[in-house]
Amino acid sequence: MTIVVTGASGNVGRPLVAELVAAGARVRAVSRNPDRAGFPTPVEVLGSAGAALPGATAVFLNSRALGEGLPGFVAGCVRAGVTKLVALSAINADDDFSRQPSRFRGDRNKEVEQLAVDSGLAWVSLRPSVFASNFAGMWSAQIRGGDVVAGPCAGSSSAPIAESDIAAVAAHTLLTDEHVGQRIPLTGPQALTNTELVETIGKVLDRPLRYREIPMDAVRRRFIGIGFTADFADAYAAMLSATLDRPAPVTHDVEKITGRPALPFAQWVAAHRNLFDGQGA
């Protein structure tokens, strides 16, 4: 079995490659910087997604990695005789695009799923919730600078999922046919508000961290000031506002598929505390 992983250097792609290698699969990792990818020797690393297809059995589709070439690449999978596609979508893929901030960073969650479904090949769509690493990206600078994390919607909730859990599920769906034709919602084990997320990080770091709610227009200006688009800022605000009146959904599909519970956010923070405190790897 030969499996192609697009976006192989990313937060999901890299642990997915490791899972597949450990399972004995032949892996072709597609990376924009193949010379610096740092994968183990058995992995064939390529800079071109199309070049990875001849003889491939299954393909992991990462829409951000494939960019505008996504539709053509899926068509190429069909021509190459690939038998299965596993798409990385998102739990909010059916929401209005105005509430999907990741679209403005290159994700095409609805499209990648639909292309897989329409391909005529066996398909699985993975719909994860917000990645745990997103909170390091959003909050680490503030945490290194003080004990207050300022942001919008203190009561907005999410159920962050560890990227390693997404990878473990992806490996299972690529290696078996147990979940063909399914859209699988994946979350962490608990829904936490922004206030609770910051408190969790504080407990792990043994610091009195707290979340301070600030107006959405201030958040919008901050995003734009650090290089995000206004559309991203508006979609982020709309997404958070939509969860104020109802807790984020929690599913148990990670445990059902992998046989182990999804990693709690606190454990993910403990394993990646250097991202927050800057104290080494």
PDB file of C-alpha atoms in Angstrom:
ATOM      1  CA  MET A   1       0.000   0.000   0.000  1.00  0.00           C
ATOM      2  CA  THR A   2       1.349   3.407  -1.032  1.00  0.00           C
ATOM      3  CA  ILE A   3      -0.170   6.449   0.653  1.00  0.00           C
ATOM      4  CA  VAL A   4       0.325  10.070  -0.393  1.00  0.00           C
ATOM      5  CA  VAL A   5       0.168  12.714   2.328  1.00  0.00           C
ATOM      6  CA  THR A   6      -0.279  16.289   1.128  1.00  0.00           C
ATOM      7  CA  GLY A   7       0.615  19.019   3.594  1.00  0.00           C
ATOM      8  CA  ALA A   8       3.059  16.530   5.078  1.00  0.00           C
ATOM      9  CA  SER A   9       5.133  19.126   6.937  1.00  0.00           C
ATOM     10  CA  GLY A  10       2.096  20.551   8.735  1.00  0.00           C
ATOM     11  CA  ASN A  11       0.673  20.042  12.207  1.00  0.00           C
ATOM     12  CA  VAL A  12      -1.454  17.096  11.075  1.00  0.00           C
ATOM     13  CA  GLY A  13       0.654  15.861   8.172  1.00  0.00           C
ATOM     14  CA  ARG A  14       3.844  15.248  10.114  1.00  0.00           C
ATOM     15  CA  PRO A  15       2.331  13.036  12.852  1.00  0.00           C
ATOM     16  CA  LEU A  16       0.239  11.315  10.173  1.00  0.00           C
ATOM     17  CA  VAL A  17       3.372  10.349   8.263  1.00  0.00           C
ATOM     18  CA  ALA A  18       4.825   8.937  11.495  1.00  0.00           C
ATOM     19  CA  GLU A  19       1.633   6.934  12.179  1.00  0.00           C
ATOM     20  CA  LEU A  20       1.644   5.446   8.685  1.00  0.00           C
ATOM     21  CA  VAL A  21       5.339   4.550   8.771  1.00  0.00           C
ATOM     22  CA  ALA A  22       4.844   2.846  12.142  1.00  0.00           C
ATOM     23  CA  ALA A  23       2.014   0.833  10.600  1.00  0.00           C
ATOM     24  CA  GLY A  24       4.301  -0.377   7.812  1.00  0.00           C
ATOM     25  CA  ALA A  25       2.778   1.631   4.968  1.00  0.00           C
ATOM     26  CA  ARG A  26       4.829   3.032   2.115  1.00  0.00           C
ATOM     27  CA  VAL A  27       4.509   6.803   2.399  1.00  0.00           C
ATOM     28  CA  ARG A  28       5.042   9.614  -0.079  1.00  0.00           C
ATOM     29  CA  ALA A  29       5.165  12.942   1.744  1.00  0.00           C
ATOM     30  CA  VAL A  30       4.444  16.055  -0.295  1.00  0.00           C
ATOM     31  CA  SER A  31       6.250  19.114   1.058  1.00  0.00           C
ATOM     32  CA  ARG A  32       6.982  22.536  -0.381  1.00  0.00           C
ATOM     33  CA  ASN A  33      10.523  22.235   0.989  1.00  0.00           C
ATOM     34  CA  PRO A  34      11.419  18.563   0.427  1.00  0.00           C
ATOM     35  CA  ASP A  35      15.126  19.117   1.083  1.00  0.00           C
ATOM     36  CA  ARG A  36      14.423  20.377   4.602  1.00  0.00           C
ATOM     37  CA  ALA A  37      11.414  18.234   5.481  1.00  0.00           C
ATOM     38  CA  GLY A  38      13.280  15.998   7.951  1.00  0.00           C
ATOM     39  CA  PHE A  39      11.230  12.826   7.513  1.00  0.00           C
ATOM     40  CA  PRO A  40      12.611   9.366   8.374  1.00  0.00           C
ATOM     41  CA  THR A  41      14.500   7.495   5.655  1.00  0.00           C
ATOM     42  CA  PRO A  42      11.683   5.155   4.523  1.00  0.00           C
ATOM     43  CA  VAL A  43       9.540   8.152   3.523  1.00  0.00           C
ATOM     44  CA  GLU A  44       9.727   9.317  -0.060  1.00  0.00           C
ATOM     45  CA  VAL A  45       9.582  13.129   0.007  1.00  0.00           C
ATOM     46  CA  LEU A  46       8.427  15.035  -3.073  1.00  0.00           C
ATOM     47  CA  GLY A  47       7.895  18.693  -3.831  1.00  0.00           C
ATOM     48  CA  SER A  48       5.111  18.043  -6.352  1.00  0.00           C
ATOM     49  CA  ALA A  49       1.755  16.548  -5.402  1.00  0.00           C
ATOM     50  CA  GLY A  50       1.125  15.346  -8.944  1.00  0.00           C
ATOM     51  CA  ALA A  51       4.453  13.527  -9.077  1.00  0.00           C
ATOM     52  CA  ALA A  52       3.462  11.530  -5.984  1.00  0.00           C
ATOM     53  CA  LEU A  53       0.390   9.924  -7.570  1.00  0.00           C
ATOM     54  CA  PRO A  54       1.644   7.153  -9.909  1.00  0.00           C
ATOM     55  CA  GLY A  55       1.043   3.834  -8.177  1.00  0.00           C
ATOM     56  CA  ALA A  56      -0.551   5.432  -5.108  1.00  0.00           C
ATOM     57  CA  THR A  57      -3.341   3.586  -3.331  1.00  0.00           C
ATOM     58  CA  ALA A  58      -4.784   6.291  -1.058  1.00  0.00           C
ATOM     59  CA  VAL A  59      -4.342  10.048  -0.656  1.00  0.00           C
ATOM     60  CA  PHE A  60      -4.736  12.431   2.275  1.00  0.00           C
ATOM     61  CA  LEU A  61      -6.100  15.729   0.971  1.00  0.00           C
ATOM     62  CA  ASN A  62      -5.060  18.978   2.670  1.00  0.00           C
ATOM     63  CA  SER A  63      -6.817  21.827   0.874  1.00  0.00           C
ATOM     64  CA  ARG A  64      -4.543  24.575   2.196  1.00  0.00           C
ATOM     65  CA  ALA A  65      -1.457  22.730   0.998  1.00  0.00           C
ATOM     66  CA  LEU A  66      -2.948  22.082  -2.439  1.00  0.00           C
ATOM     67  CA  GLY A  67      -4.297  25.596  -2.927  1.00  0.00           C
ATOM     68  CA  GLU A  68      -5.807  26.476  -6.278  1.00  0.00           C
ATOM     69  CA  GLY A  69      -4.626  23.148  -7.662  1.00  0.00           C
ATOM     70  CA  LEU A  70      -7.043  21.179  -5.463  1.00  0.00           C
ATOM     71  CA  PRO A  71      -9.689  20.327  -8.121  1.00  0.00           C
ATOM     72  CA  GLY A  72      -7.082  19.350 -10.687  1.00  0.00           C
ATOM     73  CA  PHE A  73      -5.216  17.231  -8.165  1.00  0.00           C
ATOM     74  CA  VAL A  74      -8.358  15.294  -7.232  1.00  0.00           C
ATOM     75  CA  ALA A  75      -9.002  14.697 -10.934  1.00  0.00           C
ATOM     76  CA  GLY A  76      -5.406  13.492 -11.188  1.00  0.00           C
ATOM     77  CA  CYS A  77      -6.038  11.027  -8.355  1.00  0.00           C
ATOM     78  CA  VAL A  78      -8.864   9.498 -10.374  1.00  0.00           C
ATOM     79  CA  ARG A  79      -6.744   9.258 -13.523  1.00  0.00           C
ATOM     80  CA  ALA A  80      -3.846   7.721 -11.592  1.00  0.00           C
ATOM     81  CA  GLY A  81      -5.981   4.868 -10.252  1.00  0.00           C
ATOM     82  CA  VAL A  82      -6.043   5.973  -6.604  1.00  0.00           C
ATOM     83  CA  THR A  83      -8.751   4.022  -4.779  1.00  0.00           C
ATOM     84  CA  LYS A  84      -9.392   6.152  -1.676  1.00  0.00           C
ATOM     85  CA  LEU A  85      -9.379   9.815  -0.657  1.00  0.00           C
ATOM     86  CA  VAL A  86      -9.352  11.040   2.943  1.00  0.00           C
ATOM     87  CA  ALA A  87     -10.196  14.743   3.106  1.00  0.00           C
ATOM     88  CA  LEU A  88      -9.222  17.088   5.928  1.00  0.00           C
ATOM     89  CA  SER A  89     -12.322  19.243   6.333  1.00  0.00           C
ATOM     90  CA  ALA A  90     -13.650  20.944   9.502  1.00  0.00           C
ATOM     91  CA  ILE A  91     -16.469  20.599  11.985  1.00  0.00           C
ATOM     92  CA  ASN A  92     -17.946  23.906  10.782  1.00  0.00           C
ATOM     93  CA  ALA A  93     -17.733  23.079   7.068  1.00  0.00           C
ATOM     94  CA  ASP A  94     -21.485  23.501   6.627  1.00  0.00           C
ATOM     95  CA  ASP A  95     -21.569  26.952   8.262  1.00  0.00           C
ATOM     96  CA  ASP A  96     -21.908  30.090   6.215  1.00  0.00           C
ATOM     97  CA  PHE A  97     -18.509  31.079   4.858  1.00  0.00           C
ATOM     98  CA  SER A  98     -18.734  34.338   6.801  1.00  0.00           C
ATOM     99  CA  ARG A  99     -18.264  32.263   9.999  1.00  0.00           C
ATOM    100  CA  GLN A 100     -15.295  30.265   8.727  1.00  0.00           C
ATOM    101  CA  PRO A 101     -12.136  32.309   9.403  1.00  0.00           C
ATOM    102  CA  SER A 102      -9.842  29.542   8.163  1.00  0.00           C
ATOM    103  CA  ARG A 103     -11.118  30.159   4.623  1.00  0.00           C
ATOM    104  CA  PHE A 104      -9.222  33.432   4.658  1.00  0.00           C
ATOM    105  CA  ARG A 105      -6.024  31.515   5.414  1.00  0.00           C
ATOM    106  CA  GLY A 106      -6.436  29.129   2.508  1.00  0.00           C
ATOM    107  CA  ASP A 107      -8.625  26.301   3.812  1.00  0.00           C
ATOM    108  CA  ARG A 108     -11.386  25.035   1.536  1.00  0.00           C
ATOM    109  CA  ASN A 109     -13.114  22.674   3.934  1.00  0.00           C
ATOM    110  CA  LYS A 110     -16.436  22.397   2.144  1.00  0.00           C
ATOM    111  CA  GLU A 111     -14.850  22.084  -1.288  1.00  0.00           C
ATOM    112  CA  VAL A 112     -12.270  19.431  -0.393  1.00  0.00           C
ATOM    113  CA  GLU A 113     -14.976  17.262   1.138  1.00  0.00           C
ATOM    114  CA  GLN A 114     -17.297  17.681  -1.846  1.00  0.00           C
ATOM    115  CA  LEU A 115     -14.540  16.933  -4.332  1.00  0.00           C
ATOM    116  CA  ALA A 116     -13.778  13.714  -2.491  1.00  0.00           C
ATOM    117  CA  VAL A 117     -17.456  12.740  -2.414  1.00  0.00           C
ATOM    118  CA  ASP A 118     -17.935  13.538  -6.107  1.00  0.00           C
ATOM    119  CA  SER A 119     -14.731  11.788  -7.220  1.00  0.00           C
ATOM    120  CA  GLY A 120     -16.330   8.377  -7.531  1.00  0.00           C
ATOM    121  CA  LEU A 121     -13.574   6.940  -5.326  1.00  0.00           C
ATOM    122  CA  ALA A 122     -13.967   5.583  -1.815  1.00  0.00           C
ATOM    123  CA  TRP A 123     -13.858   8.601   0.494  1.00  0.00           C
ATOM    124  CA  VAL A 124     -13.788   9.683   4.133  1.00  0.00           C
ATOM    125  CA  SER A 125     -14.104  13.263   5.373  1.00  0.00           C
ATOM    126  CA  LEU A 126     -12.522  14.211   8.692  1.00  0.00           C
ATOM    127  CA  ARG A 127     -14.192  17.193  10.362  1.00  0.00           C
ATOM    128  CA  PRO A 128     -12.021  18.270  13.304  1.00  0.00           C
ATOM    129  CA  SER A 129     -12.791  21.097  15.698  1.00  0.00           C
ATOM    130  CA  VAL A 130     -10.297  23.891  16.383  1.00  0.00           C
ATOM    131  CA  PHE A 131      -6.697  22.674  16.598  1.00  0.00           C
ATOM    132  CA  ALA A 132      -5.099  22.891  20.043  1.00  0.00           C
ATOM    133  CA  SER A 133      -2.060  24.578  18.495  1.00  0.00           C
ATOM    134  CA  ASN A 134      -4.212  27.519  17.392  1.00  0.00           C
ATOM    135  CA  PHE A 135      -4.268  28.784  20.964  1.00  0.00           C
ATOM    136  CA  ALA A 136      -0.495  28.834  21.129  1.00  0.00           C
ATOM    137  CA  GLY A 137      -0.467  30.879  17.946  1.00  0.00           C
ATOM    138  CA  MET A 138      -3.066  33.315  19.257  1.00  0.00           C
ATOM    139  CA  TRP A 139      -2.012  33.693  22.879  1.00  0.00           C
ATOM    140  CA  SER A 140       1.636  32.741  23.401  1.00  0.00           C
ATOM    141  CA  ALA A 141       2.999  36.257  22.859  1.00  0.00           C
ATOM    142  CA  GLN A 142       0.635  37.701  25.459  1.00  0.00           C
ATOM    143  CA  ILE A 143       1.382  34.909  27.929  1.00  0.00           C
ATOM    144  CA  ARG A 144       5.129  35.460  27.593  1.00  0.00           C
ATOM    145  CA  GLY A 145       4.570  39.160  28.223  1.00  0.00           C
ATOM    146  CA  GLY A 146       2.291  38.968  31.239  1.00  0.00           C
ATOM    147  CA  ASP A 147      -0.507  37.194  33.067  1.00  0.00           C
ATOM    148  CA  VAL A 148      -3.444  38.616  31.100  1.00  0.00           C
ATOM    149  CA  VAL A 149      -4.733  37.312  27.786  1.00  0.00           C
ATOM    150  CA  ALA A 150      -6.961  39.918  26.159  1.00  0.00           C
ATOM    151  CA  GLY A 151      -9.491  38.796  23.570  1.00  0.00           C
ATOM    152  CA  PRO A 152     -13.158  38.719  22.584  1.00  0.00           C
ATOM    153  CA  CYS A 153     -16.081  36.671  23.870  1.00  0.00           C
ATOM    154  CA  ALA A 154     -14.832  35.271  27.185  1.00  0.00           C
ATOM    155  CA  GLY A 155     -17.782  32.893  27.274  1.00  0.00           C
ATOM    156  CA  SER A 156     -17.326  31.524  23.768  1.00  0.00           C
ATOM    157  CA  SER A 157     -16.461  27.824  23.866  1.00  0.00           C
ATOM    158  CA  SER A 158     -14.559  25.273  21.832  1.00  0.00           C
ATOM    159  CA  ALA A 159     -13.419  21.675  22.206  1.00  0.00           C
ATOM    160  CA  PRO A 160      -9.783  21.827  21.047  1.00  0.00           C
ATOM    161  CA  ILE A 161      -8.371  18.695  19.473  1.00  0.00           C
ATOM    162  CA  ALA A 162      -4.731  17.624  19.468  1.00  0.00           C
ATOM    163  CA  GLU A 163      -3.351  17.337  15.960  1.00  0.00           C
ATOM    164  CA  SER A 164      -1.879  13.960  16.885  1.00  0.00           C
ATOM    165  CA  ASP A 165      -5.426  12.676  17.463  1.00  0.00           C
ATOM    166  CA  ILE A 166      -6.508  13.890  14.030  1.00  0.00           C
ATOM    167  CA  ALA A 167      -3.471  12.132  12.563  1.00  0.00           C
ATOM    168  CA  ALA A 168      -4.261   8.889  14.371  1.00  0.00           C
ATOM    169  CA  VAL A 169      -7.807   8.883  13.005  1.00  0.00           C
ATOM    170  CA  ALA A 170      -6.555   9.817   9.532  1.00  0.00           C
ATOM    171  CA  ALA A 171      -4.106   6.905   9.569  1.00  0.00           C
ATOM    172  CA  HIS A 172      -6.859   4.484  10.526  1.00  0.00           C
ATOM    173  CA  THR A 173      -9.156   5.692   7.742  1.00  0.00           C
ATOM    174  CA  LEU A 174      -6.353   5.513   5.187  1.00  0.00           C
ATOM    175  CA  LEU A 175      -5.305   1.997   6.206  1.00  0.00           C
ATOM    176  CA  THR A 176      -8.756   0.428   6.594  1.00  0.00           C
ATOM    177  CA  ASP A 177     -12.141   0.619   4.886  1.00  0.00           C
ATOM    178  CA  GLU A 178     -14.153   0.765   8.095  1.00  0.00           C
ATOM    179  CA  HIS A 179     -15.286   4.369   7.677  1.00  0.00           C
ATOM    180  CA  VAL A 180     -15.658   4.773   3.934  1.00  0.00           C
ATOM    181  CA  GLY A 181     -18.467   7.150   3.005  1.00  0.00           C
ATOM    182  CA  GLN A 182     -18.525   8.864   6.407  1.00  0.00           C
ATOM    183  CA  ARG A 183     -18.148  12.444   7.544  1.00  0.00           C
ATOM    184  CA  ILE A 184     -16.492  12.119  10.949  1.00  0.00           C
ATOM    185  CA  PRO A 185     -16.700  14.993  13.479  1.00  0.00           C
ATOM    186  CA  LEU A 186     -13.617  15.037  15.688  1.00  0.00           C
ATOM    187  CA  THR A 187     -13.213  17.047  18.885  1.00  0.00           C
ATOM    188  CA  GLY A 188     -11.260  17.100  22.069  1.00  0.00           C
ATOM    189  CA  PRO A 189     -12.868  15.521  25.147  1.00  0.00           C
ATOM    190  CA  GLN A 190     -14.237  18.723  26.694  1.00  0.00           C
ATOM    191  CA  ALA A 191     -15.779  22.051  25.693  1.00  0.00           C
ATOM    192  CA  LEU A 192     -14.042  24.978  27.399  1.00  0.00           C
ATOM    193  CA  THR A 193     -14.744  28.691  27.315  1.00  0.00           C
ATOM    194  CA  ASN A 194     -11.961  31.113  26.456  1.00  0.00           C
ATOM    195  CA  THR A 195     -11.759  31.943  30.160  1.00  0.00           C
ATOM    196  CA  GLU A 196     -11.378  28.257  31.036  1.00  0.00           C
ATOM    197  CA  LEU A 197      -8.815  27.661  28.300  1.00  0.00           C
ATOM    198  CA  VAL A 198      -6.567  30.420  29.666  1.00  0.00           C
ATOM    199  CA  GLU A 199      -7.024  29.158  33.215  1.00  0.00           C
ATOM    200  CA  THR A 200      -6.038  25.676  32.044  1.00  0.00           C
ATOM    201  CA  ILE A 201      -2.845  27.013  30.487  1.00  0.00           C
ATOM    202  CA  GLY A 202      -2.137  28.904  33.712  1.00  0.00           C
ATOM    203  CA  LYS A 203      -2.476  25.766  35.821  1.00  0.00           C
ATOM    204  CA  VAL A 204      -0.040  23.892  33.614  1.00  0.00           C
ATOM    205  CA  LEU A 205       2.471  26.755  33.684  1.00  0.00           C
ATOM    206  CA  ASP A 206       1.811  27.385  37.397  1.00  0.00           C
ATOM    207  CA  ARG A 207       0.935  31.013  36.700  1.00  0.00           C
ATOM    208  CA  PRO A 208      -2.135  33.132  37.601  1.00  0.00           C
ATOM    209  CA  LEU A 209      -3.257  33.645  34.022  1.00  0.00           C
ATOM    210  CA  ARG A 210      -6.638  35.224  33.362  1.00  0.00           C
ATOM    211  CA  TYR A 211      -8.692  36.136  30.320  1.00  0.00           C
ATOM    212  CA  ARG A 212      -9.818  39.747  29.897  1.00  0.00           C
ATOM    213  CA  GLU A 213     -12.623  40.353  27.425  1.00  0.00           C
ATOM    214  CA  ILE A 214     -12.147  43.297  25.100  1.00  0.00           C
ATOM    215  CA  PRO A 215     -14.486  44.765  22.464  1.00  0.00           C
ATOM    216  CA  MET A 216     -14.631  43.058  19.103  1.00  0.00           C
ATOM    217  CA  ASP A 217     -13.583  46.188  17.203  1.00  0.00           C
ATOM    218  CA  ALA A 218     -10.338  46.246  19.191  1.00  0.00           C
ATOM    219  CA  VAL A 219      -9.748  42.607  18.293  1.00  0.00           C
ATOM    220  CA  ARG A 220     -10.409  43.419  14.644  1.00  0.00           C
ATOM    221  CA  ARG A 221      -7.827  46.214  14.680  1.00  0.00           C
ATOM    222  CA  ARG A 222      -5.299  43.920  16.354  1.00  0.00           C
ATOM    223  CA  PHE A 223      -5.728  41.201  13.723  1.00  0.00           C
ATOM    224  CA  ILE A 224      -5.361  43.677  10.898  1.00  0.00           C
ATOM    225  CA  GLY A 225      -2.327  45.182  12.585  1.00  0.00           C
ATOM    226  CA  ILE A 226      -0.487  41.848  12.614  1.00  0.00           C
ATOM    227  CA  GLY A 227      -1.248  41.089   8.985  1.00  0.00           C
ATOM    228  CA  PHE A 228      -4.572  39.256   8.928  1.00  0.00           C
ATOM    229  CA  THR A 229      -7.277  40.445   6.570  1.00  0.00           C
ATOM    230  CA  ALA A 230     -10.394  42.261   7.688  1.00  0.00           C
ATOM    231  CA  ASP A 231     -12.435  39.343   6.317  1.00  0.00           C
ATOM    232  CA  PHE A 232     -10.568  36.941   8.598  1.00  0.00           C
ATOM    233  CA  ALA A 233     -11.167  39.180  11.614  1.00  0.00           C
ATOM    234  CA  ASP A 234     -14.875  39.508  10.863  1.00  0.00           C
ATOM    235  CA  ALA A 235     -15.295  35.754  10.327  1.00  0.00           C
ATOM    236  CA  TYR A 236     -13.442  35.010  13.564  1.00  0.00           C
ATOM    237  CA  ALA A 237     -15.730  37.378  15.450  1.00  0.00           C
ATOM    238  CA  ALA A 238     -18.834  35.831  13.891  1.00  0.00           C
ATOM    239  CA  MET A 239     -17.650  32.303  14.692  1.00  0.00           C
ATOM    240  CA  LEU A 240     -17.046  33.133  18.354  1.00  0.00           C
ATOM    241  CA  SER A 241     -20.317  35.013  18.717  1.00  0.00           C
ATOM    242  CA  ALA A 242     -22.226  31.988  17.423  1.00  0.00           C
ATOM    243  CA  THR A 243     -21.008  29.849  20.343  1.00  0.00           C
ATOM    244  CA  LEU A 244     -21.970  32.241  23.146  1.00  0.00           C
ATOM    245  CA  ASP A 245     -25.460  30.814  23.535  1.00  0.00           C
ATOM    246  CA  ARG A 246     -24.584  27.149  23.135  1.00  0.00           C
ATOM    247  CA  PRO A 247     -21.548  25.099  24.164  1.00  0.00           C
ATOM    248  CA  ALA A 248     -19.279  23.710  21.477  1.00  0.00           C
ATOM    249  CA  PRO A 249     -20.160  20.138  20.471  1.00  0.00           C
ATOM    250  CA  VAL A 250     -18.108  17.274  21.894  1.00  0.00           C
ATOM    251  CA  THR A 251     -17.857  13.933  20.093  1.00  0.00           C
ATOM    252  CA  HIS A 252     -16.160  10.692  21.068  1.00  0.00           C
ATOM    253  CA  ASP A 253     -15.153   9.514  17.611  1.00  0.00           C
ATOM    254  CA  VAL A 254     -11.434   9.707  18.382  1.00  0.00           C
ATOM    255  CA  GLU A 255     -11.845   7.057  21.074  1.00  0.00           C
ATOM    256  CA  LYS A 256     -14.253   4.963  18.990  1.00  0.00           C
ATOM    257  CA  ILE A 257     -11.802   4.833  16.090  1.00  0.00           C
ATOM    258  CA  THR A 258      -8.405   4.719  17.809  1.00  0.00           C
ATOM    259  CA  GLY A 259      -9.372   2.858  20.993  1.00  0.00           C
ATOM    260  CA  ARG A 260      -8.022   5.604  23.277  1.00  0.00           C
ATOM    261  CA  PRO A 261      -9.586   8.813  24.572  1.00  0.00           C
ATOM    262  CA  ALA A 262      -8.887  12.117  22.889  1.00  0.00           C
ATOM    263  CA  LEU A 263      -6.076  14.066  24.552  1.00  0.00           C
ATOM    264  CA  PRO A 264      -7.321  16.676  27.055  1.00  0.00           C
ATOM    265  CA  PHE A 265      -6.272  20.259  26.375  1.00  0.00           C
ATOM    266  CA  ALA A 266      -4.276  20.407  29.626  1.00  0.00           C
ATOM    267  CA  GLN A 267      -2.177  17.429  28.563  1.00  0.00           C
ATOM    268  CA  TRP A 268      -1.576  18.973  25.162  1.00  0.00           C
ATOM    269  CA  VAL A 269      -0.388  22.203  26.823  1.00  0.00           C
ATOM    270  CA  ALA A 270       1.903  20.236  29.162  1.00  0.00           C
ATOM    271  CA  ALA A 271       3.472  18.488  26.172  1.00  0.00           C
ATOM    272  CA  HIS A 272       3.948  21.801  24.331  1.00  0.00           C
ATOM    273  CA  ARG A 273       4.568  24.209  27.189  1.00  0.00           C
ATOM    274  CA  ASN A 274       7.631  25.587  25.419  1.00  0.00           C
ATOM    275  CA  LEU A 275       5.259  27.179  22.912  1.00  0.00           C
ATOM    276  CA  PHE A 276       3.833  29.265  25.733  1.00  0.00           C
ATOM    277  CA  ASP A 277       6.797  29.922  28.024  1.00  0.00           C
ATOM    278  CA  GLY A 278       9.633  29.838  25.478  1.00  0.00           C
ATOM    279  CA  GLN A 279      11.765  27.625  27.747  1.00  0.00           C
ATOM    280  CA  GLY A 280      13.286  25.289  25.179  1.00  0.00           C
ATOM    281  CA  ALA A 281      11.819  22.392  23.202  1.00  0.00           C
TER     282      ALA A 281
END
